[in-house]
Amino acid sequence: MDSITQAALGATIAGAVAGKALGRSVLVTGAVLGTLPDLDVVIDYGTAVANFSQHRGFSHSLFVLIPLSIMLAWGLWRWKPVISYRRWLLLTGLILVTHPLLDTFTTYGTQLFWPLGPPIALHSIFIIDPLYTLPLLVAIGCFLMRPSMPRSLVVGLGVSTLYLGWTLVAQQIISSRVEPTLAAAGLDDAPRMVQPMPFNTILWRVTAISDDRRVEMVTGFLDGDAPLTLEVFPRDPVLAEQALALEEGQRLAWFTEGFLHYEQVDGLLLATDVRLGVPGAHPFTFVLAADNGNGLEPYASYRQDGPALRPELLGALWARLTGAAPVLCLASLELPPPGEGCS
């Protein structure tokens, strides 16, 4: 999740655990601890793919954060022995562990058990979701006004946690809805991803991939019985095979669960993470190799700038979210004319 949300979560937990004894100042401690795991972004691993796939790595691992919470609790207890070591350990442990757990609900990928196993991504919440964050911020505001009553922080945590549970329920409902359409398209056994569109859990994006195509659709809870619209994006199996022959191509495929689009432009082999953003506005495209005339020569990967989001995108998303428009064409990020589908 975004840094504001993680800081708010950390502050809320800290206040709920020790606010009555430590007062308002404990919110600062919680906010700092809540953002601590994301400081790995300052580390340069040498290439763009390495930086991309190592983020949310060791700093989000339970094998690292649990021992770290023990050490931090000891230091904080020596600094402020107003509360017991056990209470400090509860505070640091809950904050540091809930940070990566919350991140696993997003799409990016969190290496919860680094260095063992692949990244975990449940895809049930967008990286910024006001309905998750607002209860935490309101609870913090209430506590700042009445620090002797930390109950509001517990309520805020309860509401945000219930909303997080709702995202999983909503995801399952949408998955069931699209199952017949994917089966009819011959993709019933294909890898798929069901994730919310930006800032909400009402409108959802479904992606399924095969060797030679990727299918996208958008559906929401306000669609009623409207038929689903499929958009097909071709995939080049040859380029995929060439990319997977490269070490960084293998690393990228591992991290993204294979949800990649490959293309060759001006002799450069490009790989785009199609999980993040939306078609036409994917933020992560990497140059993996270049054609030197005798075949592809691997590069130390670098990130290629993607297209800027057009201002009218938010308007199109809002119209689709509210049901004012039955179809959103992802390929062009536009609403089609009334009565027409995506071309």
GROMACS .gro file of C-alpha atoms in nm:
model
  343
    1MET     CA    1   0.000   0.000   0.000
    2ASP     CA    2   0.099   0.366  -0.025
    3SER     CA    3   0.318   0.528   0.241
    4ILE     CA    4   0.036   0.736   0.390
    5THR     CA    5  -0.172   0.423   0.451
    6GLN     CA    6   0.118   0.231   0.603
    7ALA     CA    7   0.204   0.524   0.831
    8ALA     CA    8  -0.161   0.557   0.935
    9LEU     CA    9  -0.184   0.184   1.005
   10GLY     CA   10   0.133   0.192   1.214
   11ALA     CA   11   0.017   0.498   1.409
   12THR     CA   12  -0.326   0.347   1.475
   13ILE     CA   13  -0.179   0.020   1.603
   14ALA     CA   14   0.070   0.205   1.824
   15GLY     CA   15  -0.205   0.419   1.973
   16ALA     CA   16  -0.432   0.119   2.031
   17VAL     CA   17  -0.154  -0.073   2.207
   18ALA     CA   18   0.009   0.203   2.413
   19GLY     CA   19  -0.179   0.528   2.358
   20LYS     CA   20  -0.331   0.538   2.706
   21ALA     CA   21   0.013   0.523   2.869
   22LEU     CA   22   0.224   0.718   2.620
   23GLY     CA   23  -0.027   0.968   2.480
   24ARG     CA   24  -0.016   1.135   2.140
   25SER     CA   25   0.360   1.094   2.091
   26VAL     CA   26   0.322   0.720   2.035
   27LEU     CA   27   0.151   0.795   1.703
   28VAL     CA   28   0.479   0.930   1.565
   29THR     CA   29   0.664   0.619   1.675
   30GLY     CA   30   0.400   0.401   1.510
   31ALA     CA   31   0.403   0.600   1.185
   32VAL     CA   32   0.783   0.574   1.158
   33LEU     CA   33   0.777   0.199   1.226
   34GLY     CA   34   0.493   0.159   0.977
   35THR     CA   35   0.699   0.302   0.692
   36LEU     CA   36   1.030   0.138   0.791
   37PRO     CA   37   1.006  -0.169   0.561
   38ASP     CA   38   0.964   0.054   0.253
   39LEU     CA   39   1.305   0.216   0.301
   40ASP     CA   40   1.443  -0.061   0.078
   41VAL     CA   41   1.355   0.163  -0.218
   42VAL     CA   42   1.678   0.358  -0.156
   43ILE     CA   43   1.890   0.049  -0.235
   44ASP     CA   44   2.030   0.024  -0.588
   45TYR     CA   45   2.066  -0.340  -0.695
   46GLY     CA   46   2.234  -0.250  -1.024
   47THR     CA   47   1.962  -0.293  -1.287
   48ALA     CA   48   1.601  -0.188  -1.333
   49VAL     CA   49   1.466  -0.542  -1.315
   50ALA     CA   50   1.668  -0.611  -1.000
   51ASN     CA   51   1.541  -0.294  -0.831
   52PHE     CA   52   1.184  -0.374  -0.936
   53SER     CA   53   1.187  -0.735  -0.820
   54GLN     CA   54   1.390  -0.682  -0.501
   55HIS     CA   55   1.150  -0.418  -0.366
   56ARG     CA   56   0.931  -0.575  -0.097
   57GLY     CA   57   1.200  -0.839  -0.064
   58PHE     CA   58   1.412  -0.890   0.249
   59SER     CA   59   1.266  -0.580   0.416
   60HIS     CA   60   0.918  -0.734   0.398
   61SER     CA   61   1.017  -1.084   0.506
   62LEU     CA   62   0.872  -1.222   0.828
   63PHE     CA   63   1.208  -1.393   0.882
   64VAL     CA   64   1.365  -1.046   0.904
   65LEU     CA   65   1.089  -0.837   1.059
   66ILE     CA   66   1.011  -1.062   1.356
   67PRO     CA   67   1.371  -1.060   1.488
   68LEU     CA   68   1.391  -0.687   1.410
   69SER     CA   69   1.078  -0.620   1.615
   70ILE     CA   70   1.239  -0.796   1.913
   71MET     CA   71   1.548  -0.575   1.893
   72LEU     CA   72   1.352  -0.254   1.839
   73ALA     CA   73   1.123  -0.336   2.131
   74TRP     CA   74   1.424  -0.373   2.359
   75GLY     CA   75   1.564  -0.037   2.246
   76LEU     CA   76   1.232   0.141   2.287
   77TRP     CA   77   1.181  -0.013   2.629
   78ARG     CA   78   1.522   0.116   2.742
   79TRP     CA   79   1.433   0.456   2.601
   80LYS     CA   80   1.085   0.476   2.753
   81PRO     CA   81   1.027   0.213   3.024
   82VAL     CA   82   0.685   0.366   3.095
   83ILE     CA   83   0.534   0.047   2.953
   84SER     CA   84   0.671  -0.306   2.982
   85TYR     CA   85   0.901  -0.474   2.733
   86ARG     CA   86   0.617  -0.711   2.642
   87ARG     CA   87   0.393  -0.418   2.554
   88TRP     CA   88   0.668  -0.264   2.341
   89LEU     CA   89   0.719  -0.601   2.170
   90LEU     CA   90   0.346  -0.625   2.096
   91LEU     CA   91   0.359  -0.275   1.946
   92THR     CA   92   0.665  -0.326   1.726
   93GLY     CA   93   0.568  -0.679   1.625
   94LEU     CA   94   0.216  -0.588   1.518
   95ILE     CA   95   0.328  -0.283   1.322
   96LEU     CA   96   0.617  -0.450   1.138
   97VAL     CA   97   0.423  -0.768   1.057
   98THR     CA   98   0.101  -0.599   0.944
   99HIS     CA   99   0.294  -0.386   0.693
  100PRO     CA  100   0.391  -0.676   0.461
  101LEU     CA  101   0.066  -0.860   0.533
  102LEU     CA  102  -0.130  -0.560   0.404
  103ASP     CA  103   0.100  -0.536   0.102
  104THR     CA  104   0.021  -0.896   0.007
  105PHE     CA  105  -0.339  -0.791  -0.066
  106THR     CA  106  -0.215  -0.565  -0.349
  107THR     CA  107  -0.090  -0.667  -0.693
  108TYR     CA  108   0.278  -0.570  -0.683
  109GLY     CA  109   0.407  -0.882  -0.506
  110THR     CA  110   0.546  -0.918  -0.152
  111GLN     CA  111   0.821  -1.167  -0.066
  112LEU     CA  112   0.670  -1.250   0.270
  113PHE     CA  113   0.896  -1.549   0.325
  114TRP     CA  114   1.216  -1.420   0.161
  115PRO     CA  115   1.451  -1.585   0.078
  116LEU     CA  116   1.212  -1.879   0.037
  117GLY     CA  117   0.932  -1.903  -0.217
  118PRO     CA  118   0.785  -1.665  -0.472
  119PRO     CA  119   0.622  -1.326  -0.407
  120ILE     CA  120   0.265  -1.329  -0.277
  121ALA     CA  121   0.000  -1.108  -0.437
  122LEU     CA  122  -0.369  -1.153  -0.361
  123HIS     CA  123  -0.475  -0.871  -0.599
  124SER     CA  124  -0.781  -0.778  -0.392
  125ILE     CA  125  -0.711  -0.409  -0.320
  126PHE     CA  126  -0.563  -0.125  -0.524
  127ILE     CA  127  -0.241   0.022  -0.388
  128ILE     CA  128  -0.433   0.340  -0.294
  129ASP     CA  129  -0.784   0.286  -0.161
  130PRO     CA  130  -0.943   0.572   0.036
  131LEU     CA  131  -1.208   0.346   0.191
  132TYR     CA  132  -0.935   0.147   0.366
  133THR     CA  133  -0.729   0.448   0.475
  134LEU     CA  134  -1.002   0.691   0.585
  135PRO     CA  135  -1.119   0.491   0.892
  136LEU     CA  136  -0.759   0.493   1.017
  137LEU     CA  137  -0.718   0.867   0.964
  138VAL     CA  138  -1.051   0.942   1.132
  139ALA     CA  139  -0.954   0.724   1.428
  140ILE     CA  140  -0.622   0.906   1.460
  141GLY     CA  141  -0.803   1.241   1.453
  142CYS     CA  142  -1.039   1.130   1.730
  143PHE     CA  143  -0.749   1.010   1.942
  144LEU     CA  144  -0.561   1.337   1.897
  145MET     CA  145  -0.864   1.522   2.035
  146ARG     CA  146  -0.913   1.277   2.324
  147PRO     CA  147  -0.591   1.084   2.393
  148SER     CA  148  -0.736   0.935   2.711
  149MET     CA  149  -0.984   0.737   2.497
  150PRO     CA  150  -0.792   0.510   2.258
  151ARG     CA  151  -1.106   0.308   2.183
  152SER     CA  152  -1.156   0.504   1.860
  153LEU     CA  153  -0.829   0.355   1.730
  154VAL     CA  154  -0.956   0.002   1.789
  155VAL     CA  155  -1.278   0.090   1.607
  156GLY     CA  156  -1.081   0.236   1.314
  157LEU     CA  157  -0.870  -0.078   1.289
  158GLY     CA  158  -1.183  -0.293   1.300
  159VAL     CA  159  -1.354  -0.099   1.021
  160SER     CA  160  -1.049  -0.103   0.793
  161THR     CA  161  -0.997  -0.474   0.856
  162LEU     CA  162  -1.360  -0.549   0.771
  163TYR     CA  163  -1.318  -0.355   0.447
  164LEU     CA  164  -1.008  -0.561   0.367
  165GLY     CA  165  -1.216  -0.873   0.418
  166TRP     CA  166  -1.479  -0.732   0.184
  167THR     CA  167  -1.218  -0.699  -0.092
  168LEU     CA  168  -1.163  -1.076  -0.085
  169VAL     CA  169  -1.537  -1.144  -0.093
  170ALA     CA  170  -1.586  -0.902  -0.382
  171GLN     CA  171  -1.299  -1.062  -0.571
  172GLN     CA  172  -1.460  -1.405  -0.542
  173ILE     CA  173  -1.795  -1.272  -0.662
  174ILE     CA  174  -1.633  -1.117  -0.970
  175SER     CA  175  -1.430  -1.434  -1.035
  176SER     CA  176  -1.750  -1.639  -1.041
  177ARG     CA  177  -1.917  -1.389  -1.271
  178VAL     CA  178  -1.645  -1.401  -1.539
  179GLU     CA  179  -1.591  -1.779  -1.528
  180PRO     CA  180  -1.847  -1.865  -1.803
  181THR     CA  181  -1.715  -1.593  -2.035
  182LEU     CA  182  -1.355  -1.709  -1.999
  183ALA     CA  183  -1.460  -2.070  -2.053
  184ALA     CA  184  -1.643  -1.973  -2.373
  185ALA     CA  185  -1.324  -1.802  -2.492
  186GLY     CA  186  -1.124  -2.122  -2.431
  187LEU     CA  187  -0.943  -1.973  -2.132
  188ASP     CA  188  -1.105  -2.165  -1.848
  189ASP     CA  189  -0.767  -2.313  -1.745
  190ALA     CA  190  -0.555  -2.011  -1.834
  191PRO     CA  191  -0.368  -1.812  -1.565
  192ARG     CA  192  -0.588  -1.521  -1.461
  193MET     CA  193  -0.581  -1.219  -1.239
  194VAL     CA  194  -0.884  -1.046  -1.088
  195GLN     CA  195  -0.806  -0.707  -0.937
  196PRO     CA  196  -0.992  -0.383  -0.862
  197MET     CA  197  -0.963  -0.080  -1.086
  198PRO     CA  198  -0.799   0.226  -0.923
  199PHE     CA  199  -0.927   0.361  -0.590
  200ASN     CA  200  -1.231   0.133  -0.545
  201THR     CA  201  -1.364  -0.221  -0.513
  202ILE     CA  202  -1.681  -0.172  -0.719
  203LEU     CA  203  -1.518  -0.191  -1.064
  204TRP     CA  204  -1.283  -0.479  -1.142
  205ARG     CA  205  -1.036  -0.572  -1.414
  206VAL     CA  206  -0.991  -0.935  -1.520
  207THR     CA  207  -0.685  -1.052  -1.713
  208ALA     CA  208  -0.626  -1.399  -1.857
  209ILE     CA  209  -0.324  -1.505  -2.062
  210SER     CA  210  -0.230  -1.785  -2.297
  211ASP     CA  211   0.072  -1.837  -2.521
  212ASP     CA  212  -0.061  -1.625  -2.807
  213ARG     CA  213  -0.308  -1.381  -2.651
  214ARG     CA  214  -0.410  -1.185  -2.347
  215VAL     CA  215  -0.775  -1.118  -2.272
  216GLU     CA  216  -0.892  -0.822  -2.064
  217MET     CA  217  -1.237  -0.730  -1.938
  218VAL     CA  218  -1.387  -0.481  -1.696
  219THR     CA  219  -1.695  -0.556  -1.489
  220GLY     CA  220  -1.849  -0.411  -1.178
  221PHE     CA  221  -2.123  -0.444  -0.920
  222LEU     CA  222  -2.338  -0.178  -1.089
  223ASP     CA  223  -2.341  -0.355  -1.426
  224GLY     CA  224  -2.656  -0.557  -1.366
  225ASP     CA  225  -2.702  -0.822  -1.635
  226ALA     CA  226  -2.499  -0.638  -1.898
  227PRO     CA  227  -2.293  -0.879  -2.112
  228LEU     CA  228  -1.917  -0.882  -2.059
  229THR     CA  229  -1.695  -0.726  -2.324
  230LEU     CA  230  -1.368  -0.902  -2.402
  231GLU     CA  231  -1.065  -0.722  -2.543
  232VAL     CA  232  -0.793  -0.936  -2.698
  233PHE     CA  233  -0.427  -0.836  -2.705
  234PRO     CA  234  -0.191  -1.057  -2.911
  235ARG     CA  235   0.118  -1.212  -2.747
  236ASP     CA  236   0.427  -1.324  -2.937
  237PRO     CA  237   0.541  -1.669  -2.814
  238VAL     CA  238   0.875  -1.632  -2.994
  239LEU     CA  239   0.961  -1.309  -2.813
  240ALA     CA  240   0.850  -1.465  -2.486
  241GLU     CA  241   1.085  -1.757  -2.546
  242GLN     CA  242   1.373  -1.521  -2.625
  243ALA     CA  243   1.307  -1.318  -2.310
  244LEU     CA  244   1.291  -1.629  -2.092
  245ALA     CA  245   1.633  -1.732  -2.222
  246LEU     CA  246   1.774  -1.424  -2.046
  247GLU     CA  247   1.854  -1.422  -1.675
  248GLU     CA  248   1.668  -1.096  -1.614
  249GLY     CA  249   1.379  -1.214  -1.828
  250GLN     CA  250   1.347  -1.520  -1.605
  251ARG     CA  251   1.362  -1.303  -1.292
  252LEU     CA  252   1.090  -1.074  -1.427
  253ALA     CA  253   0.864  -1.365  -1.523
  254TRP     CA  254   0.910  -1.514  -1.174
  255PHE     CA  255   0.820  -1.190  -1.005
  256THR     CA  256   0.514  -1.113  -1.221
  257GLU     CA  257   0.380  -1.471  -1.243
  258GLY     CA  258   0.424  -1.445  -1.620
  259PHE     CA  259   0.182  -1.155  -1.669
  260LEU     CA  260   0.406  -0.986  -1.923
  261HIS     CA  261   0.372  -0.842  -2.271
  262TYR     CA  262   0.672  -0.870  -2.502
  263GLU     CA  263   0.751  -0.663  -2.809
  264GLN     CA  264   1.050  -0.567  -3.019
  265VAL     CA  265   1.081  -0.196  -3.102
  266ASP     CA  266   1.377  -0.044  -3.289
  267GLY     CA  267   1.574  -0.363  -3.225
  268LEU     CA  268   1.508  -0.356  -2.851
  269LEU     CA  269   1.336  -0.642  -2.668
  270LEU     CA  270   1.082  -0.493  -2.427
  271ALA     CA  271   0.893  -0.660  -2.146
  272THR     CA  272   0.594  -0.485  -1.986
  273ASP     CA  273   0.435  -0.582  -1.656
  274VAL     CA  274   0.065  -0.593  -1.750
  275ARG     CA  275  -0.051  -0.643  -1.391
  276LEU     CA  276   0.007  -0.281  -1.294
  277GLY     CA  277  -0.174   0.014  -1.447
  278VAL     CA  278  -0.411  -0.053  -1.734
  279PRO     CA  279  -0.350  -0.130  -2.104
  280GLY     CA  280  -0.206   0.178  -2.269
  281ALA     CA  281  -0.080   0.306  -1.935
  282HIS     CA  282   0.137   0.035  -1.782
  283PRO     CA  283   0.408   0.204  -1.572
  284PHE     CA  284   0.675  -0.068  -1.585
  285THR     CA  285   0.836  -0.151  -1.920
  286PHE     CA  286   1.190  -0.287  -1.923
  287VAL     CA  287   1.450  -0.311  -2.199
  288LEU     CA  288   1.606  -0.657  -2.169
  289ALA     CA  289   1.818  -0.695  -2.484
  290ALA     CA  290   1.906  -0.543  -2.821
  291ASP     CA  291   1.943  -0.697  -3.166
  292ASN     CA  292   2.309  -0.656  -3.268
  293GLY     CA  293   2.258  -0.809  -3.611
  294ASN     CA  294   2.358  -1.157  -3.500
  295GLY     CA  295   2.084  -1.209  -3.247
  296LEU     CA  296   1.977  -1.056  -2.918
  297GLU     CA  297   2.247  -0.923  -2.689
  298PRO     CA  298   2.145  -0.901  -2.321
  299TYR     CA  299   2.141  -0.558  -2.161
  300ALA     CA  300   2.179  -0.450  -1.803
  301SER     CA  301   1.806  -0.380  -1.799
  302TYR     CA  302   1.671  -0.029  -1.776
  303ARG     CA  303   1.322   0.106  -1.746
  304GLN     CA  304   1.160   0.272  -2.043
  305ASP     CA  305   0.928   0.564  -1.979
  306GLY     CA  306   0.566   0.470  -2.035
  307PRO     CA  307   0.291   0.687  -2.181
  308ALA     CA  308   0.151   0.957  -1.955
  309LEU     CA  309  -0.202   0.913  -1.821
  310ARG     CA  310  -0.443   1.131  -2.009
  311PRO     CA  311  -0.648   1.369  -1.792
  312GLU     CA  312  -0.975   1.231  -1.925
  313LEU     CA  313  -0.897   0.882  -1.792
  314LEU     CA  314  -1.039   0.955  -1.448
  315GLY     CA  315  -1.361   1.080  -1.607
  316ALA     CA  316  -1.390   0.764  -1.813
  317LEU     CA  317  -1.325   0.548  -1.507
  318TRP     CA  318  -1.588   0.737  -1.307
  319ALA     CA  319  -1.847   0.699  -1.583
  320ARG     CA  320  -1.778   0.327  -1.603
  321LEU     CA  321  -1.774   0.288  -1.224
  322THR     CA  322  -2.112   0.452  -1.174
  323GLY     CA  323  -2.272   0.255  -1.456
  324ALA     CA  324  -2.321   0.564  -1.674
  325ALA     CA  325  -2.127   0.382  -1.947
  326PRO     CA  326  -2.158   0.005  -1.995
  327VAL     CA  327  -1.814  -0.046  -2.154
  328LEU     CA  328  -1.462   0.086  -2.102
  329CYS     CA  329  -1.219   0.014  -2.384
  330LEU     CA  330  -0.891  -0.058  -2.211
  331ALA     CA  331  -0.687  -0.056  -2.531
  332SER     CA  332  -0.763   0.312  -2.584
  333LEU     CA  333  -0.870   0.405  -2.230
  334GLU     CA  334  -1.187   0.549  -2.378
  335LEU     CA  335  -1.560   0.495  -2.347
  336PRO     CA  336  -1.703   0.368  -2.679
  337PRO     CA  337  -1.993   0.548  -2.847
  338PRO     CA  338  -2.336   0.451  -2.711
  339GLY     CA  339  -2.445   0.111  -2.836
  340GLU     CA  340  -2.100   0.015  -2.959
  341GLY     CA  341  -1.838  -0.215  -2.813
  342CYS     CA  342  -1.460  -0.203  -2.818
  343SER     CA  343  -1.312  -0.247  -3.162
   0.00000   0.00000   0.00000
